PDB file of C-alpha atoms in Angstrom:
ATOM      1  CA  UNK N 443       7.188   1.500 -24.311  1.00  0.00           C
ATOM      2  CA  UNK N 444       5.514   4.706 -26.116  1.00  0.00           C
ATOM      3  CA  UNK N 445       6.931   7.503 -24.557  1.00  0.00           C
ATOM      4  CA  UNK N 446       5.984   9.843 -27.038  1.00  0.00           C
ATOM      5  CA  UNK N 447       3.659  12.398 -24.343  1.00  0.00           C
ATOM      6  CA  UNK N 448       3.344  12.248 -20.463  1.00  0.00           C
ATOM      7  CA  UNK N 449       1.054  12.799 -18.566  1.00  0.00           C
ATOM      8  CA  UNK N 450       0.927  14.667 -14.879  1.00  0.00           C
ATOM      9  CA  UNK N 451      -0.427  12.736 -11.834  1.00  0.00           C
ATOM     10  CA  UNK N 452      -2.408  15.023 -10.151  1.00  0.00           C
ATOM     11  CA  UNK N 453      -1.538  16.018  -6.303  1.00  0.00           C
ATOM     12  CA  UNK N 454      -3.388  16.987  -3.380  1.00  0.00           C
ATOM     13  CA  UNK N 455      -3.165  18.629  -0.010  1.00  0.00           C
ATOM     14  CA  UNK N 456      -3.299  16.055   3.129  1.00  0.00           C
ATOM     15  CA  UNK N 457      -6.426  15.043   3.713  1.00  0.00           C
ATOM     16  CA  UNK N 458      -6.349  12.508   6.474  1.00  0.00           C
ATOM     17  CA  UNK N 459      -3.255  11.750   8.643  1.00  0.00           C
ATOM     18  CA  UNK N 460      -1.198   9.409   6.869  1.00  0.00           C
ATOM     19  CA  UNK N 461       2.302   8.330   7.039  1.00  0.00           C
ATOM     20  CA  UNK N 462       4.542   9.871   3.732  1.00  0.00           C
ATOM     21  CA  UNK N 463       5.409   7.866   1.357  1.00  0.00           C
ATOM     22  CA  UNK N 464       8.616   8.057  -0.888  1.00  0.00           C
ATOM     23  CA  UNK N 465       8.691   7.105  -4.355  1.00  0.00           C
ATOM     24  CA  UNK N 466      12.458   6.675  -5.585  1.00  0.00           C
ATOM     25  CA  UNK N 467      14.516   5.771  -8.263  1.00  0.00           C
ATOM     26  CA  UNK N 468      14.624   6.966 -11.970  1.00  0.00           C
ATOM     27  CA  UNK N 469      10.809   7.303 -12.777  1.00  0.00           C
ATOM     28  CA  UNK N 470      10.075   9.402 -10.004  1.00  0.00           C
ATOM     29  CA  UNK N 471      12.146  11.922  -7.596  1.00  0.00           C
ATOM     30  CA  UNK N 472      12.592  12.205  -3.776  1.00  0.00           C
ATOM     31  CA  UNK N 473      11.108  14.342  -1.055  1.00  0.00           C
ATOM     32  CA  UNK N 474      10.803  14.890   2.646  1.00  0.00           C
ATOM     33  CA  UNK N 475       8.402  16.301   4.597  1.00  0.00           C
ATOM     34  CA  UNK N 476       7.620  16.933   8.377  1.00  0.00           C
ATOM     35  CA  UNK N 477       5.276  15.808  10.136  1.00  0.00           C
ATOM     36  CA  UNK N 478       4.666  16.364  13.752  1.00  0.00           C
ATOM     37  CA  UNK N 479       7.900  16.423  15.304  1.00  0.00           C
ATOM     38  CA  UNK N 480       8.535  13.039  13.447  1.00  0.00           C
ATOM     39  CA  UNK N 481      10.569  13.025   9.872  1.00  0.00           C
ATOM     40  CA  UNK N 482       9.388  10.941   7.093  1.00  0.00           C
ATOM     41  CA  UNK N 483       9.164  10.291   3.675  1.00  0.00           C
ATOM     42  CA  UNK N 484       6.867  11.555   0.936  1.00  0.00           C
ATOM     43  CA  UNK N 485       5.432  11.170  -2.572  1.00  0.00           C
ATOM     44  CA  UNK N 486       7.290  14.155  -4.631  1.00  0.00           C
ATOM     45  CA  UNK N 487       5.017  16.436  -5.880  1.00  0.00           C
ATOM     46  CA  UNK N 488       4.845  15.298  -9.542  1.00  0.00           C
ATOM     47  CA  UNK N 489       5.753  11.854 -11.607  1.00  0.00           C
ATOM     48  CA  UNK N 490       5.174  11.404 -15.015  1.00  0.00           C
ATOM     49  CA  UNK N 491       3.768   8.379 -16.861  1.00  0.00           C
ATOM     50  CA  UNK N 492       3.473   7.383 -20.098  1.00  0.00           C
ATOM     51  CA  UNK N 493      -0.162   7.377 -22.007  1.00  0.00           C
ATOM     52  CA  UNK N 494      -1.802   4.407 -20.953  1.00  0.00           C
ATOM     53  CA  UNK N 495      -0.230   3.874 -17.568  1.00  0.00           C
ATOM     54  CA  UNK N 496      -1.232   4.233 -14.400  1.00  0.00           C
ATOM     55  CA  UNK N 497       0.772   3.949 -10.529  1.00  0.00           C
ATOM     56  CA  UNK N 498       0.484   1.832  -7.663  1.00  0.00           C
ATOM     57  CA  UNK N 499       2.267   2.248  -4.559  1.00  0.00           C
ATOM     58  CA  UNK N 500       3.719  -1.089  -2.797  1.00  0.00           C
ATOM     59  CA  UNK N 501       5.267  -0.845   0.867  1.00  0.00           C
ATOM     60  CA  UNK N 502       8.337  -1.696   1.849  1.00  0.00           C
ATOM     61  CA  UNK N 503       7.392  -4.520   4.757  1.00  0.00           C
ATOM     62  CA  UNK N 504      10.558  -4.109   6.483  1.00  0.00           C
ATOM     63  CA  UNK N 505      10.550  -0.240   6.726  1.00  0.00           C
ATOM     64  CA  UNK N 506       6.627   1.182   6.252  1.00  0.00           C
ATOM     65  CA  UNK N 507       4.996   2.835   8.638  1.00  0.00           C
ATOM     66  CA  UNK N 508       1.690   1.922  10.707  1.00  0.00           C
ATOM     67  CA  UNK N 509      -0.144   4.554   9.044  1.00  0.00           C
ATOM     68  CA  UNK N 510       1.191   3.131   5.351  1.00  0.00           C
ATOM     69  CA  UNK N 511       0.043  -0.962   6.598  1.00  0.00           C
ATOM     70  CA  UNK N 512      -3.518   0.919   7.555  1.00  0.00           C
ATOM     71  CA  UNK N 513      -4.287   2.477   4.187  1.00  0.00           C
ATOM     72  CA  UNK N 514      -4.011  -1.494   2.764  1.00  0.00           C
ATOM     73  CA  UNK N 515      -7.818  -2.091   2.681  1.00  0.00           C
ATOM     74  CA  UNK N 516      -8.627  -5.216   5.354  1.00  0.00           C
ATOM     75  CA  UNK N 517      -5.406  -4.508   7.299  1.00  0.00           C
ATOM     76  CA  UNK N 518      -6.026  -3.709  11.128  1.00  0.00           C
ATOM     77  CA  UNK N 519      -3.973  -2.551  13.755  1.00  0.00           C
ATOM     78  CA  UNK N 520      -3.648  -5.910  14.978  1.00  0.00           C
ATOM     79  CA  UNK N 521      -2.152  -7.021  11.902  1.00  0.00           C
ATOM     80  CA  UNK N 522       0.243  -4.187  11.642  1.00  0.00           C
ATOM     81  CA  UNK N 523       1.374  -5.509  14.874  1.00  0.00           C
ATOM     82  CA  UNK N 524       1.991  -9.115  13.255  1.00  0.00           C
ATOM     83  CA  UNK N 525       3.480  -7.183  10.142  1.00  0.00           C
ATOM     84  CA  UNK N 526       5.844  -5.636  12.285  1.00  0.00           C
ATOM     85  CA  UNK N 527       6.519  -8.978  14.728  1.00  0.00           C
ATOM     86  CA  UNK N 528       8.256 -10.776  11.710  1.00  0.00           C
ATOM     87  CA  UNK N 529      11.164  -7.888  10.835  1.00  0.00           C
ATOM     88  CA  UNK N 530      12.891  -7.727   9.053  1.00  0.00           C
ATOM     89  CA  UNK N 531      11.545 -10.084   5.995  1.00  0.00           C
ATOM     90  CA  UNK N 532      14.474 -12.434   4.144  1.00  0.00           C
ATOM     91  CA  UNK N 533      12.229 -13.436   1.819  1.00  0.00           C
ATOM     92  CA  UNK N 534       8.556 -12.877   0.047  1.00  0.00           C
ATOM     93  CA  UNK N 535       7.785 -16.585   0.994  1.00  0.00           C
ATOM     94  CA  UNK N 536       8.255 -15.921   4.633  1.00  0.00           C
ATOM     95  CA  UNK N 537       5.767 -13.016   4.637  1.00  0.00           C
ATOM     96  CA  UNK N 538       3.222 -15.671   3.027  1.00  0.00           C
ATOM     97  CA  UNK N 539       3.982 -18.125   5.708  1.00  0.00           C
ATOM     98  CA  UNK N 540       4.191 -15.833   8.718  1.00  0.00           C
ATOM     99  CA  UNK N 541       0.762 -13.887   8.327  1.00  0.00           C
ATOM    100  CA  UNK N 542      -0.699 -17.033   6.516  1.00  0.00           C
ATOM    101  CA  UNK N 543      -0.968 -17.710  10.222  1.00  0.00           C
ATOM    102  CA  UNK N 544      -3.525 -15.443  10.525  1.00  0.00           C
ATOM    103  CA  UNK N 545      -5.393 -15.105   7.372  1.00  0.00           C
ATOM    104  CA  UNK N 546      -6.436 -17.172   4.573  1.00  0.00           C
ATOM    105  CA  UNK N 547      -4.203 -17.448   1.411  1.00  0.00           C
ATOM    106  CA  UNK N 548      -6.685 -15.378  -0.608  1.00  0.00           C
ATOM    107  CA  UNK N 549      -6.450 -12.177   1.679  1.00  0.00           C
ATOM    108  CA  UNK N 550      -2.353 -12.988   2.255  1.00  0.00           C
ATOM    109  CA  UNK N 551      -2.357 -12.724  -1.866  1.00  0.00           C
ATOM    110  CA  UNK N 552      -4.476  -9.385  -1.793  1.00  0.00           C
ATOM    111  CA  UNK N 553      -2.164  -7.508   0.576  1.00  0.00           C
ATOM    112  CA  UNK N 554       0.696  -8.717  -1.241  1.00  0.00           C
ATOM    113  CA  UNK N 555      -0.804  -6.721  -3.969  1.00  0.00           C
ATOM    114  CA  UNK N 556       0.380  -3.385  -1.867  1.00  0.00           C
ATOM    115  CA  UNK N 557       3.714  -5.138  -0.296  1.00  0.00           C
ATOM    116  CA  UNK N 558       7.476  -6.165  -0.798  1.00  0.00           C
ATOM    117  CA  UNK N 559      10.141  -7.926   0.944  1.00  0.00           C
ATOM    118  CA  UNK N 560      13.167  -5.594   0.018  1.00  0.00           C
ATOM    119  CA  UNK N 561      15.422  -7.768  -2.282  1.00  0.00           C
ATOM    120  CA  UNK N 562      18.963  -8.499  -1.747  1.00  0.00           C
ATOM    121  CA  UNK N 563      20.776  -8.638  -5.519  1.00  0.00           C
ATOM    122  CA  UNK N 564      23.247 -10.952  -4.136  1.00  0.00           C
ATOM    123  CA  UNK N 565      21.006 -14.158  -2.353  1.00  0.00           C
ATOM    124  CA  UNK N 566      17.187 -13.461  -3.104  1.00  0.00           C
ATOM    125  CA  UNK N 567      15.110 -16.548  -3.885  1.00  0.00           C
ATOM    126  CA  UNK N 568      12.972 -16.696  -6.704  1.00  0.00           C
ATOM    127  CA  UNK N 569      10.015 -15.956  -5.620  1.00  0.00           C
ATOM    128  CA  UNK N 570      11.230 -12.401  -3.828  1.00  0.00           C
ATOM    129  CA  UNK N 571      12.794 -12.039  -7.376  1.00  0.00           C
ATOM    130  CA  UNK N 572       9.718 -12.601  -8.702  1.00  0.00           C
ATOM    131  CA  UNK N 573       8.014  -9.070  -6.847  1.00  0.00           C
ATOM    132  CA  UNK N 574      10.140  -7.090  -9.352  1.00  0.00           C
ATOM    133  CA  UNK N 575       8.116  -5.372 -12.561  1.00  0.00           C
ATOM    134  CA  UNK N 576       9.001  -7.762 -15.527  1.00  0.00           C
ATOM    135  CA  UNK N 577      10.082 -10.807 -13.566  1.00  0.00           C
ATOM    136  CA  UNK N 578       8.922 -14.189 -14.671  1.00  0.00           C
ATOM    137  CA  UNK N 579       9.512 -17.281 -13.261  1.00  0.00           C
ATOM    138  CA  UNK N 580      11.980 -18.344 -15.870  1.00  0.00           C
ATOM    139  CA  UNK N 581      13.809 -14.656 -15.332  1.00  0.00           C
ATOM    140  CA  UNK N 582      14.128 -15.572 -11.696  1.00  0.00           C
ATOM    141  CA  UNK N 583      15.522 -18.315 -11.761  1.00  0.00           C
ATOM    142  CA  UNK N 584      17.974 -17.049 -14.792  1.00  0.00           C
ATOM    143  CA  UNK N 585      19.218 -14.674 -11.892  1.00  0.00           C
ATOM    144  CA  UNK N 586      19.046 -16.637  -8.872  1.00  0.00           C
ATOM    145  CA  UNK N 587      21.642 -18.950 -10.671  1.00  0.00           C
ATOM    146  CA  UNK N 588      23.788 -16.323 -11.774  1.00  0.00           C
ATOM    147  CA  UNK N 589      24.301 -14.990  -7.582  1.00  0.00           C
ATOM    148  CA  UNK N 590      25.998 -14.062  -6.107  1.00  0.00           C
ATOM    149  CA  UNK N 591      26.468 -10.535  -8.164  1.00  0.00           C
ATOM    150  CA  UNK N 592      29.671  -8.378  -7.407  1.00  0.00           C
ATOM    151  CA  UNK N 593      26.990  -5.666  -6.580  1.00  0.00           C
ATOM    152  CA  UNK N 594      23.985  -4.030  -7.218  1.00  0.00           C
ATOM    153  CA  UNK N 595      25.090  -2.378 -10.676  1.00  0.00           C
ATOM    154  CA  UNK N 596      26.284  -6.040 -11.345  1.00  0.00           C
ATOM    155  CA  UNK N 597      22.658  -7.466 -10.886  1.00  0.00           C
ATOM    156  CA  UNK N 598      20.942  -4.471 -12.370  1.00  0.00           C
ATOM    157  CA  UNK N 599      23.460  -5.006 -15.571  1.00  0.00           C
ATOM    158  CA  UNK N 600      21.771  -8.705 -16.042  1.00  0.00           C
ATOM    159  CA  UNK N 601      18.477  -7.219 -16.222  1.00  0.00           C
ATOM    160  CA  UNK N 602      18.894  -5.071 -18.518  1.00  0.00           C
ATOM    161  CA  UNK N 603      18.674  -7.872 -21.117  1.00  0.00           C
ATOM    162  CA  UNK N 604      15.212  -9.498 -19.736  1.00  0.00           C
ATOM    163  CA  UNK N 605      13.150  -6.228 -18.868  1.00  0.00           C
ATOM    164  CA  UNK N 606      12.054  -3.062 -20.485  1.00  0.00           C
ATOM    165  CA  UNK N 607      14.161   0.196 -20.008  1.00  0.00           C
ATOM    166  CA  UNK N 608      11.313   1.709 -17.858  1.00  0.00           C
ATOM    167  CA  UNK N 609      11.058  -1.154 -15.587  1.00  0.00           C
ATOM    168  CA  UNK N 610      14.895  -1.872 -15.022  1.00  0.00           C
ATOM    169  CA  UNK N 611      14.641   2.285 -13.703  1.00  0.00           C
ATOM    170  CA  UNK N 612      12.038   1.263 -11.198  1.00  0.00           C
ATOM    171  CA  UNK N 613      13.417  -1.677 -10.069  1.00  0.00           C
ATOM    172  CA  UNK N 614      16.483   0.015  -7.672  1.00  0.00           C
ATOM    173  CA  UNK N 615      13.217   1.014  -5.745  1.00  0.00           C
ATOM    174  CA  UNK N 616      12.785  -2.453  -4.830  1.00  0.00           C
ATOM    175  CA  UNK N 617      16.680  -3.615  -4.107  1.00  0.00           C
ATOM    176  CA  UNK N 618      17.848  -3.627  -0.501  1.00  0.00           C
ATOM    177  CA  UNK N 619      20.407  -1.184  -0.494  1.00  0.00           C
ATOM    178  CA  UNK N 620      17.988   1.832  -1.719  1.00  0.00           C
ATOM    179  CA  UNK N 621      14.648   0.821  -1.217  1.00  0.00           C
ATOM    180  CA  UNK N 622      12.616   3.160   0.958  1.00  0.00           C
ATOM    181  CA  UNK N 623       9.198   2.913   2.424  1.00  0.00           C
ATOM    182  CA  UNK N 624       7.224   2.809  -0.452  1.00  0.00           C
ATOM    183  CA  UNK N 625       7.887   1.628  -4.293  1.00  0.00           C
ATOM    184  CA  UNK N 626       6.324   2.457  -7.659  1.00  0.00           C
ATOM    185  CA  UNK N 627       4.557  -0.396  -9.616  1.00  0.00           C
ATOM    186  CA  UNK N 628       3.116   0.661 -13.338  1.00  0.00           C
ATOM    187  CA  UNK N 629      -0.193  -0.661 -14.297  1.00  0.00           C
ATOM    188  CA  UNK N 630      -1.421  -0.576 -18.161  1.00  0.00           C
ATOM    189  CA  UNK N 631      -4.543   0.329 -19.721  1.00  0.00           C
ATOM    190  CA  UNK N 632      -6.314  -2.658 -21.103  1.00  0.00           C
ATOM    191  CA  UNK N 633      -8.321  -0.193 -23.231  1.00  0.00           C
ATOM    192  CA  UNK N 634      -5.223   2.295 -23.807  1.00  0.00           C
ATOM    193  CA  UNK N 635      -2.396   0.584 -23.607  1.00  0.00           C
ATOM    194  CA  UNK N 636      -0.132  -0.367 -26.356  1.00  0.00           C
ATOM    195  CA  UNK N 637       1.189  -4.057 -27.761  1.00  0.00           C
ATOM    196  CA  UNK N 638       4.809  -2.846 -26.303  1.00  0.00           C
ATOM    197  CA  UNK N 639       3.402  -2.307 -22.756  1.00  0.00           C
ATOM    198  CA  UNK N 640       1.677  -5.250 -22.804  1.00  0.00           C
ATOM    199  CA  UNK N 641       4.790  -7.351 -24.087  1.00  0.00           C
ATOM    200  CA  UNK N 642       6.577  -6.558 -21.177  1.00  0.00           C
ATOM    201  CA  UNK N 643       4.169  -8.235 -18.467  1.00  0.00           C
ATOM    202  CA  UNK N 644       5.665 -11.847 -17.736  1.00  0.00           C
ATOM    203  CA  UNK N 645       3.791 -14.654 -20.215  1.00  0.00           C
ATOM    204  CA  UNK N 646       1.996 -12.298 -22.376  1.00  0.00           C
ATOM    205  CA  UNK N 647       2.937 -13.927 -25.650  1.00  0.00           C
ATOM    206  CA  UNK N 648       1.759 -12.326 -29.186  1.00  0.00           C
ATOM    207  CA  UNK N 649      -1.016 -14.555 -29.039  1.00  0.00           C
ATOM    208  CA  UNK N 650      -2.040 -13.208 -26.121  1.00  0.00           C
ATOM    209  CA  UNK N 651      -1.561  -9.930 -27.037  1.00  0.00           C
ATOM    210  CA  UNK N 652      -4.254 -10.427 -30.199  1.00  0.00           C
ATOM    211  CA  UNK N 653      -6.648 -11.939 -27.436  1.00  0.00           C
ATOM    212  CA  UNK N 654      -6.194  -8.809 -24.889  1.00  0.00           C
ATOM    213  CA  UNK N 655      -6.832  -6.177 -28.115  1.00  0.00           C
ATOM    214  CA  UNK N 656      -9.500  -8.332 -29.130  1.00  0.00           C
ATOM    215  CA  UNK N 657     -12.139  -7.820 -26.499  1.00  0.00           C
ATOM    216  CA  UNK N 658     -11.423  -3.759 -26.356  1.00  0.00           C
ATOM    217  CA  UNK N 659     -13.030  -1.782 -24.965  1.00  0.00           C
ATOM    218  CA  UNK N 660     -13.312  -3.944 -21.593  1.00  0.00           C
ATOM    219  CA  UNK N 661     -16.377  -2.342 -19.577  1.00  0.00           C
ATOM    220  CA  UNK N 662     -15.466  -3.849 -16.393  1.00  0.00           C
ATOM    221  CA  UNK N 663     -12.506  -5.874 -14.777  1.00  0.00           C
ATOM    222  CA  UNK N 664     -14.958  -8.906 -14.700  1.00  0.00           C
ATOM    223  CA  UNK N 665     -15.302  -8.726 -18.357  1.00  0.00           C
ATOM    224  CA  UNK N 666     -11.290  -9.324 -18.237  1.00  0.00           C
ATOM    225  CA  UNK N 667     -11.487 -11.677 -15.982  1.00  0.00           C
ATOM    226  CA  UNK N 668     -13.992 -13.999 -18.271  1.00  0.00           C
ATOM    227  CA  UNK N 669     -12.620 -13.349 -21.271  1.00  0.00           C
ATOM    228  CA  UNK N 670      -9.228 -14.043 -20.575  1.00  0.00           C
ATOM    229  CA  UNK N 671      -9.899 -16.630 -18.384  1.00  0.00           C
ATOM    230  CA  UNK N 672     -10.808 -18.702 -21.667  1.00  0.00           C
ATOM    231  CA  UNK N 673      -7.008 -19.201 -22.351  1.00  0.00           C
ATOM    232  CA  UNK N 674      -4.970 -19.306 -19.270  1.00  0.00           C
ATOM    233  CA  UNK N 675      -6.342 -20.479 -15.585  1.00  0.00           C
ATOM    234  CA  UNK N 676      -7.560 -18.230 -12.850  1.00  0.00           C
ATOM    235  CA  UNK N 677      -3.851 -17.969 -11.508  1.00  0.00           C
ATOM    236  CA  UNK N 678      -2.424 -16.279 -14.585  1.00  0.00           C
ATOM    237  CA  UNK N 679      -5.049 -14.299 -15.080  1.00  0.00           C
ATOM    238  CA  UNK N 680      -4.865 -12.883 -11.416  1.00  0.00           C
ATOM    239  CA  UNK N 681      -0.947 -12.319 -11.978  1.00  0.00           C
ATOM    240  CA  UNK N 682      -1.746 -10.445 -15.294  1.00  0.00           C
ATOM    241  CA  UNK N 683      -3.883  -8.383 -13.531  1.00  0.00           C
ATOM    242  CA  UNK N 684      -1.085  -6.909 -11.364  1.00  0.00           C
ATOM    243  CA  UNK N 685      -0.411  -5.405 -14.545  1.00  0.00           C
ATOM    244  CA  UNK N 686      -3.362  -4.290 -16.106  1.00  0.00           C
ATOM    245  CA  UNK N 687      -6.113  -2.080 -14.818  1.00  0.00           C
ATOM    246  CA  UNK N 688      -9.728  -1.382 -17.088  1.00  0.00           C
ATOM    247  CA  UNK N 689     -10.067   2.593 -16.962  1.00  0.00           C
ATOM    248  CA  UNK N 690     -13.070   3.571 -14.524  1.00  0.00           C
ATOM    249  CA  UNK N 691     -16.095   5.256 -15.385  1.00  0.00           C
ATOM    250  CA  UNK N 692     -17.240   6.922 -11.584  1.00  0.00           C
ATOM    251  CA  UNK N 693     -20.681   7.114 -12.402  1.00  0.00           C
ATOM    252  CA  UNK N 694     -20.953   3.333 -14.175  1.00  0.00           C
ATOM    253  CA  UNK N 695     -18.725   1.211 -12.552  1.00  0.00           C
ATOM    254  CA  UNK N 696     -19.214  -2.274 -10.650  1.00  0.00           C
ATOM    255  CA  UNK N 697     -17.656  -2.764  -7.193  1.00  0.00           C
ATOM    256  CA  UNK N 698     -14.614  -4.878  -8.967  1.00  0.00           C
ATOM    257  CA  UNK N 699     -13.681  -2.551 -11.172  1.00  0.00           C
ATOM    258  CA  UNK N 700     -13.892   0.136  -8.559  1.00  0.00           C
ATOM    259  CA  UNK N 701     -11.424  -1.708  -6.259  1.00  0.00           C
ATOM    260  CA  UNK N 702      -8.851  -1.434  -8.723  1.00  0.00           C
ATOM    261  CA  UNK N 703      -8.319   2.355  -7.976  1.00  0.00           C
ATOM    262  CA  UNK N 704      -5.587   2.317  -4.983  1.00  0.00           C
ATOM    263  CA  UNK N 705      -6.488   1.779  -1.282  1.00  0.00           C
ATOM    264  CA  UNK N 706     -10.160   1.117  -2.120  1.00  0.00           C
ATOM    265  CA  UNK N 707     -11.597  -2.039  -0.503  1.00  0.00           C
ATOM    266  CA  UNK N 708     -15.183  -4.091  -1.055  1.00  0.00           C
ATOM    267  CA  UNK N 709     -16.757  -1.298   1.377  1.00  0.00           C
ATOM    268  CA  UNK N 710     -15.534   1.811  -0.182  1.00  0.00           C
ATOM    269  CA  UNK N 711     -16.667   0.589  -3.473  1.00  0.00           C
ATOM    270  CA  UNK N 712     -20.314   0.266  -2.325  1.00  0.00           C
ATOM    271  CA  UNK N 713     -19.917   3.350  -0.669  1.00  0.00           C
ATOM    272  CA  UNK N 714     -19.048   4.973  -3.968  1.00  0.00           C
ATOM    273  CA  UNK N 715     -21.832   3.232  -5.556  1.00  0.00           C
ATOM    274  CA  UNK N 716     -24.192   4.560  -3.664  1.00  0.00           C
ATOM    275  CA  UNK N 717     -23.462   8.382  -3.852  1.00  0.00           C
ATOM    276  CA  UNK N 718     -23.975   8.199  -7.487  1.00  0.00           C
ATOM    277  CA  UNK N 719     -24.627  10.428  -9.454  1.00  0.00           C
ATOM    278  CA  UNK N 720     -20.936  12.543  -9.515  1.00  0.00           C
ATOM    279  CA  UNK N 721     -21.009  15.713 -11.342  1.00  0.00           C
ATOM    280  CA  UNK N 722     -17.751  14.981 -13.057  1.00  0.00           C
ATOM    281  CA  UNK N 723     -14.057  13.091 -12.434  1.00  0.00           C
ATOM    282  CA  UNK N 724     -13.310  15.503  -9.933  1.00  0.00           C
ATOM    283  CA  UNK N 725     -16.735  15.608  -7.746  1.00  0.00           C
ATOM    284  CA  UNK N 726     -15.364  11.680  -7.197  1.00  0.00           C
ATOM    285  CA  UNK N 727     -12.486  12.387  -6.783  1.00  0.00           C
ATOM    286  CA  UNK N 728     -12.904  13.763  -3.466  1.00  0.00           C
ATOM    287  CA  UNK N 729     -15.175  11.203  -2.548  1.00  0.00           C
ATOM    288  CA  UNK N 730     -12.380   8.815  -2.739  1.00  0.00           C
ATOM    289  CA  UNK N 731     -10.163  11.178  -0.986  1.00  0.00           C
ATOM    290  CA  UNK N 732     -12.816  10.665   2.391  1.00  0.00           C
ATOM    291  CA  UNK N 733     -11.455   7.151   1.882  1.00  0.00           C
ATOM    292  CA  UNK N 734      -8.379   6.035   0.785  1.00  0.00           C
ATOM    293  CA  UNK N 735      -4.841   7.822   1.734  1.00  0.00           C
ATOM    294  CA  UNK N 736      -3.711  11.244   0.433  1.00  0.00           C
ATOM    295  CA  UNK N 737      -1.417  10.243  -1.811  1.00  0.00           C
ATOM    296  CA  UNK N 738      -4.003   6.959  -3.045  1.00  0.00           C
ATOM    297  CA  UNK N 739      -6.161   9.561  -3.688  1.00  0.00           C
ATOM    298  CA  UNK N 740      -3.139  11.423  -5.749  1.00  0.00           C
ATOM    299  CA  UNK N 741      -2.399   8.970  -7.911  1.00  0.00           C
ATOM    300  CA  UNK N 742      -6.377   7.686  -8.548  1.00  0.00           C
ATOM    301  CA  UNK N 743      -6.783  10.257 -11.529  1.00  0.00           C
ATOM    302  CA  UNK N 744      -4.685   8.119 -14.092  1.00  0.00           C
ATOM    303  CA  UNK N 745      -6.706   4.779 -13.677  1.00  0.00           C
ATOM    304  CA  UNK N 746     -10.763   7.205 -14.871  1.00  0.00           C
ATOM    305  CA  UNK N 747     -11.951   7.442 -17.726  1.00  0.00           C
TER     306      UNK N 747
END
């Protein structure tokens, strides 16, 4: 991946009362913070990421807080209750099945967007293999045959050989033994990013890769949607999508292309839409902060354009 320049994500006081979040591992560094008379964990105060890339923060389902479940758009406190009802998670696939209960599979999908089952190196399925940045199906199953690992350094050691260097350094954000309450996920530009990003998201073959460059610049995520969706089937496309985000223009931006920025739901969108005109980047920036968590609002910066 081009790691040539960084680039800061911006941070911001507290502006609604939100749990912390903690964002480990070797892309990003570790804090603490008080709140109340209650202890818990919180974004650091900077992270760097290459040009092209934006964050995303997943929570851990078997240690988040309430406040963390509530700043997933759609989630209520009831269903925080049902999140919490089913800990602690063994498995991705039980977290589909337990609040498919309640909720169709479409909405199950989109909070899985902002969720993970903590992964255990040593018996994980596939699937829960799957939630880890540069997983495919085939990768999965590679590594769910080679359990049970002597240890975590064991099982990160046979990654190292089917993802990139950057995501085998997130990916001990994920593992049971250090995951915390909240995980880093890295997004790519499909207007910025490079053919090296790009080769790293499970399936993208060189093919593929001419086909993404070809429609630049992508005006809206529906334009990726259609366009792409000429090659693969709706499901790829969807799963590609974890990893790819088209940069947002505040002032010109449809609804789906605004609810790729973190936290923001169908509502908040049309919400946005409607205050338009913003003066600049920043003028909707806090906007979004009325909105969406403090530190979804810290990390919104990367994915405008």
């Amino acid at each position: 991946m081009n790691t040539a320049t960084s680039q800061q994500i911006p941070t911001i006081d507290r502006r609604q009362l939100m749990g912390g979040l903690v964002i480990a591992g070797a892309v990003f560094g570790l804090g603490r913070v008080q709140v109340g008379a209650q202890s818990t964990e919180s974004t650091p105060n900077t992270a760097t990421l290459n040009p092209g890339e934006a964050g995303w923060l997943k929570f851990n389902l078997n240690s988040a807080s309430a406040d963390q479940f509530l700043s997933i758009p759609g989630v209520t406190d009831r269903m925080v209750d049902e999140f919490n009802e089913y800990r602690p998670y063994a498995s991705i696939l039980q977290y589909r099945q337990e609040i498919g209960k309640y909720v169709d599979e479409a909405q199950v999908a989109a909070w899985e967007q902002y969720l993970f089952v903590p992964v255990d190196a040593t018996s994980a399925d596939a699937d829960t293999l799957q939630q880890l940045p540069g997983i495919s199906e085939d990768d999965a199953n590679t590594l769910a045959g080679g359990e049970p690992f002597a240890d975590d350094n064991a099982f990160l050691q046979a990654l190292t050989d089917l993802v990139s260097a950057d995501q085998a350094a997130a990916i001990p954000q994920y593992l049971t033994s250090t995951a915390a309450s909240a995980a880093t996920w890295i997004r790519f530009s499909l207007n910025d990013g490079t053919n090296d990003q790009f080769s790293t998201i499970p399936g993208v073959t060189d093919r593929m890769l001419d086909e993404f460059n070809e429609y630049r610049p992508y005006a809206s995520i529906l334009q990726f949607r259609q366009e792409i969706g000429k090659y693969v089937d709706e499901a790829q496309v969807a799963n590609w999508e974890r990893y790819l985000f088209v940069p947002v223009d505040p002032n010109n931006a449809d609804a789906d292309t605004l609810q790729q920025l973190p936290g923001v739901s169908e509502d908040d969108a049309n919400t946005l839409i409607a205050a338009r005109p913003f003066a600049d980047n920043a003028a909707f920036e806090t906007a979004l902060a009325a909105m969406v968590s403090a530190d979804q609002a810290a990390i919104a910066g990367a994915y405008l354009t």
